[in-house]
PDB file of C-alpha atoms and ligand atoms in Angstrom:
ATOM      1  CA  UNK A   1      70.655 142.119 131.809  1.00 79.00           C
ATOM      2  CA  UNK A   2      70.094 144.315 134.448  1.00 83.00           C
ATOM      3  CA  UNK A   3      71.361 147.974 134.013  1.00 87.00           C
ATOM      4  CA  UNK A   4      72.896 149.639 136.792  1.00 88.00           C
ATOM      5  CA  UNK A   5      73.066 153.252 137.220  1.00 92.00           C
ATOM      6  CA  UNK A   6      76.197 154.762 139.021  1.00 94.00           C
ATOM      7  CA  UNK A   7      77.109 158.107 140.512  1.00 95.00           C
ATOM      8  CA  UNK A   8      80.514 159.462 140.693  1.00 97.00           C
ATOM      9  CA  UNK A   9      81.227 160.900 144.139  1.00 97.00           C
ATOM     10  CA  UNK A  10      84.136 163.121 142.694  1.00 97.00           C
ATOM     11  CA  UNK A  11      82.704 164.709 139.955  1.00 98.00           C
ATOM     12  CA  UNK A  12      79.193 163.976 140.457  1.00 97.00           C
ATOM     13  CA  UNK A  13      78.595 162.212 136.949  1.00 97.00           C
ATOM     14  CA  UNK A  14      75.657 159.769 136.529  1.00 96.00           C
ATOM     15  CA  UNK A  15      76.114 156.984 134.302  1.00 95.00           C
ATOM     16  CA  UNK A  16      74.449 153.635 133.604  1.00 93.00           C
ATOM     17  CA  UNK A  17      76.215 150.733 132.818  1.00 91.00           C
ATOM     18  CA  UNK A  18      74.875 147.165 131.781  1.00 89.00           C
ATOM     19  CA  UNK A  19      76.100 144.496 133.019  1.00 87.00           C
ATOM     20  CA  UNK A  20      75.312 140.781 134.554  1.00 88.00           C
ATOM     21  CA  UNK A  21      75.386 140.274 137.867  1.00 83.00           C
ATOM     22  CA  UNK A  22      78.211 138.120 137.573  1.00 86.00           C
ATOM     23  CA  UNK A  23      80.203 140.771 135.878  1.00 87.00           C
ATOM     24  CA  UNK A  24      78.981 142.730 138.788  1.00 82.00           C
ATOM     25  CA  UNK A  25      80.749 141.111 141.359  1.00 86.00           C
ATOM     26  CA  UNK A  26      84.382 141.224 139.775  1.00 89.00           C
ATOM     27  CA  UNK A  27      84.023 144.335 137.901  1.00 86.00           C
ATOM     28  CA  UNK A  28      85.822 147.381 138.565  1.00 90.00           C
ATOM     29  CA  UNK A  29      83.381 150.353 138.033  1.00 93.00           C
ATOM     30  CA  UNK A  30      85.088 153.809 137.050  1.00 96.00           C
ATOM     31  CA  UNK A  31      83.588 156.983 136.108  1.00 97.00           C
ATOM     32  CA  UNK A  32      83.605 157.293 132.327  1.00 96.00           C
ATOM     33  CA  UNK A  33      84.249 161.141 132.872  1.00 97.00           C
ATOM     34  CA  UNK A  34      87.010 161.388 135.250  1.00 98.00           C
ATOM     35  CA  UNK A  35      88.285 157.681 135.698  1.00 97.00           C
ATOM     36  CA  UNK A  36      87.505 157.849 139.569  1.00 97.00           C
ATOM     37  CA  UNK A  37      86.709 154.308 140.980  1.00 95.00           C
ATOM     38  CA  UNK A  38      84.837 156.586 143.735  1.00 96.00           C
ATOM     39  CA  UNK A  39      81.244 155.702 142.335  1.00 95.00           C
ATOM     40  CA  UNK A  40      78.403 154.882 144.223  1.00 94.00           C
ATOM     41  CA  UNK A  41      75.699 152.174 143.062  1.00 90.00           C
ATOM     42  CA  UNK A  42      72.469 154.087 142.652  1.00 87.00           C
ATOM     43  CA  UNK A  43      69.421 151.229 143.378  1.00 72.00           C
ATOM     44  CA  UNK A  44      67.201 150.954 140.486  1.00 62.00           C
ATOM     45  CA  UNK A  45      63.413 150.682 141.337  1.00 56.00           C
ATOM     46  CA  UNK A  46      63.047 147.059 140.064  1.00 55.00           C
ATOM     47  CA  UNK A  47      66.220 146.036 142.052  1.00 52.00           C
ATOM     48  CA  UNK A  48      65.655 147.514 145.722  1.00 51.00           C
ATOM     49  CA  UNK A  49      67.495 146.489 148.684  1.00 53.00           C
ATOM     50  CA  UNK A  50      66.179 147.076 151.979  1.00 56.00           C
ATOM     51  CA  UNK A  51      69.135 149.229 152.990  1.00 55.00           C
ATOM     52  CA  UNK A  52      67.376 152.349 153.772  1.00 54.00           C
ATOM     53  CA  UNK A  53      63.495 153.420 154.097  1.00 54.00           C
ATOM     54  CA  UNK A  54      62.148 156.726 153.178  1.00 59.00           C
TER      55      UNK A  54
HETATM   56 ZN1   ZN B 101      83.488 161.334 137.892  1.00 75.05          ZN
END
């Protein structure tokens, strides 16, 4: 089961959540620290999308 890393846009907290891809599709991810739903998914090295090149 992949581990997803998220960063909270409100407080800057970085946290990881382990869930399946199916769970990921329907899950409402919220920051464990401040409860904000404004979280950004960090792309893990093993699961890179071609969204941005450095
Ligand atoms: Zn937060």
